C-alpha positions as CSV (number, residue, x, y, z in Angstrom):
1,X,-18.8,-2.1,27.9
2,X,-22.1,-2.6,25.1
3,X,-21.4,-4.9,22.9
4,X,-21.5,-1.9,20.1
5,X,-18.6,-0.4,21.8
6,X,-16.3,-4.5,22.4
7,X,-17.0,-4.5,18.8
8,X,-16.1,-1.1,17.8
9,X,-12.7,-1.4,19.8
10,X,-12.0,-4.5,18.6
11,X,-12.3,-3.3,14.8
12,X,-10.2,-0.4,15.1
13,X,-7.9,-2.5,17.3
14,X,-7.4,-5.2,14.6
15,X,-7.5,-3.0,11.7
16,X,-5.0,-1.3,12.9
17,X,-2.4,-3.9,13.9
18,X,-3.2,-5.7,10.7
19,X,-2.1,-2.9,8.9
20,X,1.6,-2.9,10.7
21,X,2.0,-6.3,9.7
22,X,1.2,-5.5,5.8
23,X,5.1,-5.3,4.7
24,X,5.9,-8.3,6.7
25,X,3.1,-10.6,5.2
26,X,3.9,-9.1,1.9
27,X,7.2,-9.7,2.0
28,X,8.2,-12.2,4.2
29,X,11.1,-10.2,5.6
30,X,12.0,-8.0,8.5
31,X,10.6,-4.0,7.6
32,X,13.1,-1.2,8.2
33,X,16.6,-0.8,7.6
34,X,17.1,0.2,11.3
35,X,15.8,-3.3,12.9
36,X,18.5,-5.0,11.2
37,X,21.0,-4.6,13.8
38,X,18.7,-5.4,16.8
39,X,18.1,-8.6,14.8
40,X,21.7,-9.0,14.9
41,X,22.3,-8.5,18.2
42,X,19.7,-10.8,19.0
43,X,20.8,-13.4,17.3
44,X,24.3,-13.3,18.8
45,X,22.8,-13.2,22.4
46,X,21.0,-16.8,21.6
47,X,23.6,-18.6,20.0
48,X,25.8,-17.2,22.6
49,X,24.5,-17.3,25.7
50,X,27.6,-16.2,27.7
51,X,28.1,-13.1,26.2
52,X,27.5,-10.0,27.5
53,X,25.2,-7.2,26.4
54,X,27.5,-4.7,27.9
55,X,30.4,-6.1,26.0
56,X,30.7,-3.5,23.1
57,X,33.2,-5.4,21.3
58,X,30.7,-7.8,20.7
59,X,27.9,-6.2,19.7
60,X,28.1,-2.6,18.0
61,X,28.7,-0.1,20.8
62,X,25.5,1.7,20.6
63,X,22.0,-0.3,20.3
64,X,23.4,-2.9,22.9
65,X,23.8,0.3,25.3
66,X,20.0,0.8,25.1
67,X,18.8,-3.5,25.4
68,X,15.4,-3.5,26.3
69,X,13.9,-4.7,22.9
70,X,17.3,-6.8,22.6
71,X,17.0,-8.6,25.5
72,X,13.0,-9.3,25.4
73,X,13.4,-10.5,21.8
74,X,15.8,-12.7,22.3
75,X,13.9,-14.5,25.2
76,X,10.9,-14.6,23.1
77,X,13.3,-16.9,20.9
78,X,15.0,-18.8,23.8
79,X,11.5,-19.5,25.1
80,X,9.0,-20.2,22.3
81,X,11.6,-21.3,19.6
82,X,10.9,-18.8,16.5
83,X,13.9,-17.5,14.8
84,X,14.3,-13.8,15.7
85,X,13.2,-12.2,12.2
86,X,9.8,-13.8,13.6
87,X,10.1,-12.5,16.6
88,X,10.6,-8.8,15.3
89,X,8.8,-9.1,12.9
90,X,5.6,-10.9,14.4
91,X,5.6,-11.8,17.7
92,X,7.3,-9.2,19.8
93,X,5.6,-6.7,17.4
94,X,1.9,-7.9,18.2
95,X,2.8,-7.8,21.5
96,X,3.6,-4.7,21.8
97,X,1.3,-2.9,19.5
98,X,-1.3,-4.5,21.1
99,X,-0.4,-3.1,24.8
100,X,0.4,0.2,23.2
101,X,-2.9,0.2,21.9
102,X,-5.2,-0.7,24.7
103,X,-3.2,1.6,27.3
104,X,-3.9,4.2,24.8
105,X,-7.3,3.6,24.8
106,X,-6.8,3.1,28.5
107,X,-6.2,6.7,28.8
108,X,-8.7,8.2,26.4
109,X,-10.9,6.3,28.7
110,X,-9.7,8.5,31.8
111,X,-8.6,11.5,29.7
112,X,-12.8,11.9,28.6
113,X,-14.9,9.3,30.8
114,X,-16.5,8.7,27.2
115,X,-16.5,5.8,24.9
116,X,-16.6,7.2,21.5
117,X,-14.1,9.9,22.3
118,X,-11.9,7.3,23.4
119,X,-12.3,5.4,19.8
120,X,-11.3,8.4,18.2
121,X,-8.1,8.9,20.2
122,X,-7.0,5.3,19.8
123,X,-7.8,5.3,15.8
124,X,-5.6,8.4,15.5
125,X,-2.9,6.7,17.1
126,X,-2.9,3.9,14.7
127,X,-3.8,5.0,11.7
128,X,-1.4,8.5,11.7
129,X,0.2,8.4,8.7
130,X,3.9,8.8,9.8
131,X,3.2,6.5,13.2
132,X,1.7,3.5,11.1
133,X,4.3,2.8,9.1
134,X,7.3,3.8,11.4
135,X,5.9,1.4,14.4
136,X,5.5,-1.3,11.5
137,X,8.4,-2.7,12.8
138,X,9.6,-3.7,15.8
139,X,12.6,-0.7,16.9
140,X,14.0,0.3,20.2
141,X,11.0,3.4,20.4
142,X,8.3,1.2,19.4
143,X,8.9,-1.3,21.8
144,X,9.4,1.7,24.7
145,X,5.3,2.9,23.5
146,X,3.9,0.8,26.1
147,X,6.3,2.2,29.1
148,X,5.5,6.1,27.9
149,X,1.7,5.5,27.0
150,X,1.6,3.5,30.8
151,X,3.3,7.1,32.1
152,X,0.9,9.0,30.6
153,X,-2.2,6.6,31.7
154,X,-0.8,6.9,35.2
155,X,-0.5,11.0,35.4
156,X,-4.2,11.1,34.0
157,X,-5.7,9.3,37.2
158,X,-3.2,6.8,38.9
159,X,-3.3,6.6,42.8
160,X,0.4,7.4,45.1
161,X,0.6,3.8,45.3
162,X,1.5,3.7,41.2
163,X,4.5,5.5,42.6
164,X,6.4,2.2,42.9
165,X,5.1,1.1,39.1
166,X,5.8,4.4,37.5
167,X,9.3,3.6,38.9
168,X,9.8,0.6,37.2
169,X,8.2,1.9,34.2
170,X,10.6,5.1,33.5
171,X,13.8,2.3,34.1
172,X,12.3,0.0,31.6
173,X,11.6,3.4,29.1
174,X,15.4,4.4,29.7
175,X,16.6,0.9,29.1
176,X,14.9,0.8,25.7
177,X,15.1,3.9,24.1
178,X,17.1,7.5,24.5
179,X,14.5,9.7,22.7
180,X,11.4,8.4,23.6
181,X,12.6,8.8,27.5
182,X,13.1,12.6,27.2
183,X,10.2,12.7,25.0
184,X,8.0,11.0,27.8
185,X,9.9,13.5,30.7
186,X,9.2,16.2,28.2
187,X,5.2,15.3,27.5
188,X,4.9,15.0,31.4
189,X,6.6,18.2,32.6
190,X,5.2,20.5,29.3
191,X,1.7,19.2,30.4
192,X,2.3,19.8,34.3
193,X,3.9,23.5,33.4
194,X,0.9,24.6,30.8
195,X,-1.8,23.1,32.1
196,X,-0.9,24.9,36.0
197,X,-0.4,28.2,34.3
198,X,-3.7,28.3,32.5
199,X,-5.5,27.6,35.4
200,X,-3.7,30.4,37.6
201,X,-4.3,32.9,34.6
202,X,-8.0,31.9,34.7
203,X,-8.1,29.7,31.1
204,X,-9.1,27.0,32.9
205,X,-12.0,26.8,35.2
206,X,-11.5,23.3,36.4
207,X,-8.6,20.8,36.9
208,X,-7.0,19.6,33.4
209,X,-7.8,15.9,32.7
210,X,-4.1,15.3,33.5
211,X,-3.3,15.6,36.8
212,X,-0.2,18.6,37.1
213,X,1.5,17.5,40.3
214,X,1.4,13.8,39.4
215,X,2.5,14.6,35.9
216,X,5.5,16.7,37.0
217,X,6.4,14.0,39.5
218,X,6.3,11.6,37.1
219,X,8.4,13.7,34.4
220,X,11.0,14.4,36.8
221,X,11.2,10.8,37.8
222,X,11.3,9.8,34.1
223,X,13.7,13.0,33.4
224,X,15.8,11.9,36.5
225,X,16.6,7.7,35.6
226,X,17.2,9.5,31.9
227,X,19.9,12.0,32.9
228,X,21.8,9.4,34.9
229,X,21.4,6.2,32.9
230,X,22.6,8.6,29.6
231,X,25.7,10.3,31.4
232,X,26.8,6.8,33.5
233,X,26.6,5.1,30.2
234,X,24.1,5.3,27.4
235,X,25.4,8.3,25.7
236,X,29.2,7.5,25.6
237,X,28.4,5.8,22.2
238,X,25.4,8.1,20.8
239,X,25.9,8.7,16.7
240,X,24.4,12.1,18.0
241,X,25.0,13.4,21.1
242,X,23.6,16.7,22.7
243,X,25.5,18.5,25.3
244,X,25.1,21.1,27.5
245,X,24.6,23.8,25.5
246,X,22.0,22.2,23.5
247,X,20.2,21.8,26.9
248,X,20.3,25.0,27.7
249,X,19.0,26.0,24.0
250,X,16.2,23.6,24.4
251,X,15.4,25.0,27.8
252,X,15.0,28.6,26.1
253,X,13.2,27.4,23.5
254,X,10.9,25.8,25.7
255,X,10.2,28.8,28.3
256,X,9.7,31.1,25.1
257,X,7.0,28.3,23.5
258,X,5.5,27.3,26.7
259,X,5.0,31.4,27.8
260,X,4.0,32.4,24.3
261,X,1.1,29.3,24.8
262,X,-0.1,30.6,27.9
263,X,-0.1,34.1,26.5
264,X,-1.8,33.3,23.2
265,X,-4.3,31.1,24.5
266,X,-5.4,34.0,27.5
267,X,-6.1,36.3,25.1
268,X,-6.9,35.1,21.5
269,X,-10.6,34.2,20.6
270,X,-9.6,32.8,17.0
271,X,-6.7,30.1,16.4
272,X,-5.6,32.4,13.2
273,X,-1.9,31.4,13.9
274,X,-2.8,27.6,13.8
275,X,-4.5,28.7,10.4
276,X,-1.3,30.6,9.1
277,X,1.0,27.4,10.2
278,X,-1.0,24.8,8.7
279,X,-0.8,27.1,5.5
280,X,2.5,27.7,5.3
281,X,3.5,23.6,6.1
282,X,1.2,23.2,2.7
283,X,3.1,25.8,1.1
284,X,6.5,24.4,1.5
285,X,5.6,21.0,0.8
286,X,4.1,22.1,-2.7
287,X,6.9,24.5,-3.8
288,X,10.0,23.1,-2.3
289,X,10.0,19.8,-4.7
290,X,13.5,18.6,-3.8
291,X,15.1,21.5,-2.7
292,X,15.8,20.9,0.7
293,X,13.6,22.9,3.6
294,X,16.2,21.8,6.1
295,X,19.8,21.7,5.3
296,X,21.1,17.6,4.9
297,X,17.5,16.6,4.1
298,X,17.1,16.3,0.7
299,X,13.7,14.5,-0.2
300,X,10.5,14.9,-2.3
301,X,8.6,16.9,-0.1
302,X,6.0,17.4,-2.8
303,X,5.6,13.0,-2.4
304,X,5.1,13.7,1.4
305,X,2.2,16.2,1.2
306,X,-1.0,13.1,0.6
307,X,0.2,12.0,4.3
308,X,1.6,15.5,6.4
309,X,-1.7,17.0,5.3
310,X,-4.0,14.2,7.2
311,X,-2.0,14.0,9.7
312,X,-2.2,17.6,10.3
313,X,-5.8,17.6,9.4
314,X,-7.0,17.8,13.1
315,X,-5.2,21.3,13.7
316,X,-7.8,23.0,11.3
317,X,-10.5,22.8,14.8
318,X,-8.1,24.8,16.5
319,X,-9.6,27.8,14.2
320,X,-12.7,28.0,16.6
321,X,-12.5,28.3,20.2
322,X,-16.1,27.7,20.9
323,X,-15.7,24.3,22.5
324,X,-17.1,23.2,26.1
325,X,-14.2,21.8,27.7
326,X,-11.0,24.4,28.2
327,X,-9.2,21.9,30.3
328,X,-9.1,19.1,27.3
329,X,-8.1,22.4,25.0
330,X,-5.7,23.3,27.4
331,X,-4.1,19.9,27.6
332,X,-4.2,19.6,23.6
333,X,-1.5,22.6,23.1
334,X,-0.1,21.4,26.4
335,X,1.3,17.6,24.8
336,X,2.0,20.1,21.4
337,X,4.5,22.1,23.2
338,X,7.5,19.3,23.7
339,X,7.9,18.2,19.9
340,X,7.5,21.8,18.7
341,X,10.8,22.6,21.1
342,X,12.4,19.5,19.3
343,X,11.6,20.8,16.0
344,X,11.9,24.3,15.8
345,X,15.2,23.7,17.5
346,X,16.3,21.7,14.6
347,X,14.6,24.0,11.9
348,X,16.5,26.7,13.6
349,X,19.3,25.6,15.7
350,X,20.9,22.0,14.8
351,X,20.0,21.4,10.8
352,X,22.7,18.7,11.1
353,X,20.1,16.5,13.0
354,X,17.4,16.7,10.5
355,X,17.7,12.8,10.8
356,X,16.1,12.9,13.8
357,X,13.0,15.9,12.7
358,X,10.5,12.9,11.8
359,X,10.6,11.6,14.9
360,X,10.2,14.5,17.0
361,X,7.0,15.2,14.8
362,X,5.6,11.6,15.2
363,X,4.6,12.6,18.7
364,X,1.9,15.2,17.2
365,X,-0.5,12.3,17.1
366,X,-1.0,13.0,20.6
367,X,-2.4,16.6,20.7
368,X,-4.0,15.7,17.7
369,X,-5.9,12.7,18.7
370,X,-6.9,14.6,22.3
371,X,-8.3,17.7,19.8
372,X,-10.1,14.9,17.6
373,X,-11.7,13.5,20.6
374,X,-12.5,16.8,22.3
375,X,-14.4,17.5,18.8
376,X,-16.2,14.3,18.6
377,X,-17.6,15.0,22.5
378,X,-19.7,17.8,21.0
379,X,-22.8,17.2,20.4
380,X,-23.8,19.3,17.0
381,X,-23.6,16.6,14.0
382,X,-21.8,18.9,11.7
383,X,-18.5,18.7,14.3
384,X,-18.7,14.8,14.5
385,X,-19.3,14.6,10.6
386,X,-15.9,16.7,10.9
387,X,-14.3,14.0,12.5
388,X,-15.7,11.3,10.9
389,X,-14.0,12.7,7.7
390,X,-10.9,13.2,9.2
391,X,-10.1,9.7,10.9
392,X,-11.4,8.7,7.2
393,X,-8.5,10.7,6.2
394,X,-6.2,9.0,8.7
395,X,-7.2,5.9,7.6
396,X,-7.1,6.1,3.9
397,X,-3.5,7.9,3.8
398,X,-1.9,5.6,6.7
399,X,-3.2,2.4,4.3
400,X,-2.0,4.1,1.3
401,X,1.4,5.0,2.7
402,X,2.3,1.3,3.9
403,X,1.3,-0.1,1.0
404,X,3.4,1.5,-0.5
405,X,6.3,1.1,1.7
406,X,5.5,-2.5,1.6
407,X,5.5,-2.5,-2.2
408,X,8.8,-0.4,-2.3
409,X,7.6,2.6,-3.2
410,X,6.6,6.5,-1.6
411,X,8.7,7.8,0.8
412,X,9.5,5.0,2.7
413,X,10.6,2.8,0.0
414,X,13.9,1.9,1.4
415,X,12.7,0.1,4.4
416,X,11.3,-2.5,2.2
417,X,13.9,-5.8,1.8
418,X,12.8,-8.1,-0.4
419,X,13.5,-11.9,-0.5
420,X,15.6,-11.8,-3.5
421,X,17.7,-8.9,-1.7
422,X,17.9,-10.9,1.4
423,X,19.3,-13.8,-0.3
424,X,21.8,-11.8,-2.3
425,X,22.9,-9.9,0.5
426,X,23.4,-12.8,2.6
427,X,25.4,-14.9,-0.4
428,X,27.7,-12.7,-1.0
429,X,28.5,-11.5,2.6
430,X,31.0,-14.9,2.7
431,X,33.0,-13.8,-0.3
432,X,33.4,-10.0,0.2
433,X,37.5,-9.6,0.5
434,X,38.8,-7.8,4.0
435,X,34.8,-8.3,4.9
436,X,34.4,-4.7,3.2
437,X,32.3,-3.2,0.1
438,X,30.8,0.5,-0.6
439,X,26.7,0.5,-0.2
440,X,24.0,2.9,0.4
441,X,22.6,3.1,4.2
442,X,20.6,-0.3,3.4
443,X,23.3,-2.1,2.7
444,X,25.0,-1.0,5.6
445,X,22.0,-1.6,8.2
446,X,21.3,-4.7,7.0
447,X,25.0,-5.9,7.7
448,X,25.2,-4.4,10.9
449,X,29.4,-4.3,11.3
450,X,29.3,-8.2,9.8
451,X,30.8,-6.5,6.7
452,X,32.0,-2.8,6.8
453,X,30.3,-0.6,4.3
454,X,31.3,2.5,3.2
455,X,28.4,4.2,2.3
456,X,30.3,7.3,1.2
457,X,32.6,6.2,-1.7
458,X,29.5,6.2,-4.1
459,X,28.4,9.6,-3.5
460,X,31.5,10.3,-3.7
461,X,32.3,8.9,-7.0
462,X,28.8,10.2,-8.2
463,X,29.0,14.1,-7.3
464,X,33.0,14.8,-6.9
465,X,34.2,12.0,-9.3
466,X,36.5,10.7,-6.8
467,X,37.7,6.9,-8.2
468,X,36.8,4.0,-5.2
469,X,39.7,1.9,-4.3
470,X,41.1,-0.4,-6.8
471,X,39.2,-4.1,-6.4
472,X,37.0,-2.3,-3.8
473,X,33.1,-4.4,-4.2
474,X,30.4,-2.1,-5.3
475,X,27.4,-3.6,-3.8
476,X,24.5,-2.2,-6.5
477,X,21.0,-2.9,-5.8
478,X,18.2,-2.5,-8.4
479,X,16.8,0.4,-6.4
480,X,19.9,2.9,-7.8
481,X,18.4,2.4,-10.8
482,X,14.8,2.4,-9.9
483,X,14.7,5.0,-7.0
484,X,18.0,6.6,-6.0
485,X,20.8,5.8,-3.9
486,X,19.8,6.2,-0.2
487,X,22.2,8.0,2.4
488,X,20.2,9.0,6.0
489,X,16.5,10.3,4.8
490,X,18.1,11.9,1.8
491,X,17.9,10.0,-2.1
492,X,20.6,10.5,-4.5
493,X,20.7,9.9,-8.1
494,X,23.9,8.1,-9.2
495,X,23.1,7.9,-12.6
496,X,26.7,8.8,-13.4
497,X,28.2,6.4,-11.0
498,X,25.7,3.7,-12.5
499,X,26.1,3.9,-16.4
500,X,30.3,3.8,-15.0
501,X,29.6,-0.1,-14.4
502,X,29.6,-0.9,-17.9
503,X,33.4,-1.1,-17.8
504,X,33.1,-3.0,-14.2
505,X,33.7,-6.6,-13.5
506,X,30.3,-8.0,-12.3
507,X,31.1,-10.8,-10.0
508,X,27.6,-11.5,-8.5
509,X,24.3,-10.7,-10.3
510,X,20.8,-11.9,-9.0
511,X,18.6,-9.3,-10.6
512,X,18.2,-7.6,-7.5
513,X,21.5,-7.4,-5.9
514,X,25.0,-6.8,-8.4
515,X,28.7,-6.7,-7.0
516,X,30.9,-5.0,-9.2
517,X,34.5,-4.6,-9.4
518,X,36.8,-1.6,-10.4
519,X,40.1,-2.5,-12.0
């Protein structure tokens, strides 16, 4: 490698990974209500070395059923001494990023045999909007990257004797996280599927830069250590489980998306559909305001638009056709396919787990960095100017957006824990009566089953006027006030509930955290 191109990777490389660490250097806390109870879990492992992670009446049932980030945290801590919030929420996070990110640039390398291509891919990756502040902590999928990127690295050019490694990869993937093992099975057998067909149809003149045969190996193998590790145990606890009628949905939808891909791409000369889509997406964030486009998700979708527009940016090359490579096109709508099953099956089929929708659509960095770099091969300047603007784009709204987050604000606000929370949360967790209160979701993560929180009996109060319990703690932070009252990815208003306090007994009052009482 030039030195140009060391010192290229090195400052997307570094940019990047500072950026994930913004909230915790701004804060001083762990980021994300949902790493609370790994931290938790962690914890109890080192001062307890002789329990058991398989002991669900120790830990919570469900996140020690799937330990791989668990487990490795809390050696870091046995081994090098930190306290685990510093392992999350440096350590083990650096680590990991850090491998995710050069086995990403690891496969641009073998996906396009190009440097600058390679770059492209890589700063898509960390600088997508969604995926930078999502992998800005340290959760079961982000430490499972590595494993799926290493999968993906492998099916683009590994040898039969990575059979053995890709083995121990797709048990350490299904150890660490449910949905980013059927992602990776899905990724690896929607690539093997397209890409074969549009060579036998004649789209493709020569082999797609990922290998078919070794990618459906390698998704079945994935697909197979999934299927058993989920039914034998992992997903006797799951807050969502999916049976077998979902899989035979999500089959359907699958054949239907995956023929209709192969049809479209035969025939068409124009990407007008990608046009209409990316339209439409534009439409629905700027007219639906808060009424929700899925049922159960009630957000500001007009807040989301400055970072679903970049991050959907890339699509708008689709529109032309007249590009040199087919096979790198191909394998573009190929890694598209598998979170458009996920999410037009919950658009359509399961609104219930709208949840889940932003996670099946954090995987569209993928197609969208392989377009990116497909563009930035070409050699006409107005193309690369194209992508310059775009990764621009990227970078602006992804640094924008954790700001932000880290600040308390846009979309993400709630993931941001403050000192001053921390502390008050913490003090008062030794005088809650019965070891119960009613919270939002971040008072309920950041517990993790120390103190059980109802996170019902506000809304409750708030929109049906039903009265809490008598002497029942109401655990207020200054976000109600400031934000809303958060319950899964939806924000509430509890104005009612909150001017109600007046004739409360405040029993704890830091500024940032207030425990009333009723009665």
């Amino acid at each position: 490698m030039s030195r140009l191109g060391a010192f290229l990777l090195g400052l997307v490389l570094c940019t990047g990974l500072l950026l994930r660490l913004v909230p915790f250097l701004v804060t001083w806390e762990p980021f994300s209500t949902d790493v609370w109870p790994l931290i938790r879990a962690s914890e109890k492992i080192v001062s307890n070395p002789g329990v058991r992670i398989w002991d669900d009446a120790a830990f919570d049932g469900y996140n020690n059923r799937w330990p791989g980030v668990i487990l490795a945290a809390a050696l870091v801590s046995r081994v090098t001494g930190a306290s685990q919030w510093l392992a999350y929420s440096f350590l083990l996070l650096s680590a990991s990023l850090s491998a995710s990110s050069l086995l990403f640039y690891a496969l641009g390398r073998r996906v396009f045999r190009e440097r600058i291509p390679a770059l492209v891919l890589l700063a898509t990756w960390l600088f997508y909007p969604p995926v930078a502040v999502f992998s800005a902590t340290l959760l079961k999928e982000v430490y499972a990257y590595p494993f799926l990127f290493a999968l993906l690295l492998i099916a683009a050019g590994g040898s039969r004797r990575d059979t053995l490694l890709a083995g121990l990869l797709a048990g350490a993937l299904v150890l660490s996280h449910h949905l980013a093992s059927v992602m990776a099975s899905s990724l690896l057998l929607g690539t093997a599927v397209v890409c074969f067909a549009l060579k036998n149809v004649g789209y493709c003149r020569g082999s797609c830069p990922v290998k078919a045969g070794r990618s459906a190996m390698l998704g079945l193998l994935a697909g197979a250590f999934f299927s058993a590790y989920y039914l034998a145990y992992g997903g006797k606890a799951m807050p969502l489980k999916l049976g077998l009628l979902d899989a035979v949905m999500l089959a359907v939808y699958a054949c239907y998306l995956t023929l209709g891909t192969v049809v479209y791409l035969k025939f068409s000369r124009v990407g007008y559909v990608e046009g209409l889509v990316g339209i439409a997406v534009v439409v629905l964030l700027l007219f639906s305001s808060r009424t929700p486009i899925v049922e159960g998700l009630g957000v500001n979708y007009r807040e989301l638009l400055p970072y679903v527009a970049p991050a959907f940016a890339p699509y708008v090359f689709l529109v032309s056709r007249k590009y040199s490579s087919r096979e790198h096109l191909a394998l573009v709508y190929a890694l598209a396919v598998p979170p458009s099953v996920f999410s037009l099956y919950v658009f359509l089929a399961r609104p219930e787990l709208a949840s889940t929708l932003h996670r099946f659509m954090n995987y569209y960095f993928l197609p969208a960095g392989i377009l990116l770099g497909v563009v930035a091969n070409m050699r006409r300047r107005v193309f690369r100017a194209g992508v310059a603007a775009v990764v621009l784009a990227l970078v602006l709204s992804s640094a924008s957006l954790v700001a932000l987050s880290a600040s308390g604000r846009g979309p993400a606000f709630y993931w941001r824990y403050s000192r001053s929370e921390v502390w008050g949360l913490e003090a008062i967790s030794k005088f809650l009566p019965g070891g119960s209160a009613c919270g939002d979701d971040k008072v309920y993560y950041f517990y993790a089953g120390a103190v059980r929180v109802d996170t019902g009996c506000i809304l409750a109060r708030s929109y049906a006027g039903k009265a809490t319990s008598p002497g029942a703690p109401l655990i207020v932070l200054r976000e109600y006030y400031l934000r809303g009252y958060v319950s899964g990815l939806s924000v509430y208003q509890v104005d009612s509930f909150l001017a109600s306090l007046v004739g409360s007994s405040r029993v704890f009052d830091s500024g940032e955290v207030l425990v009333a009482l009723d009665g």
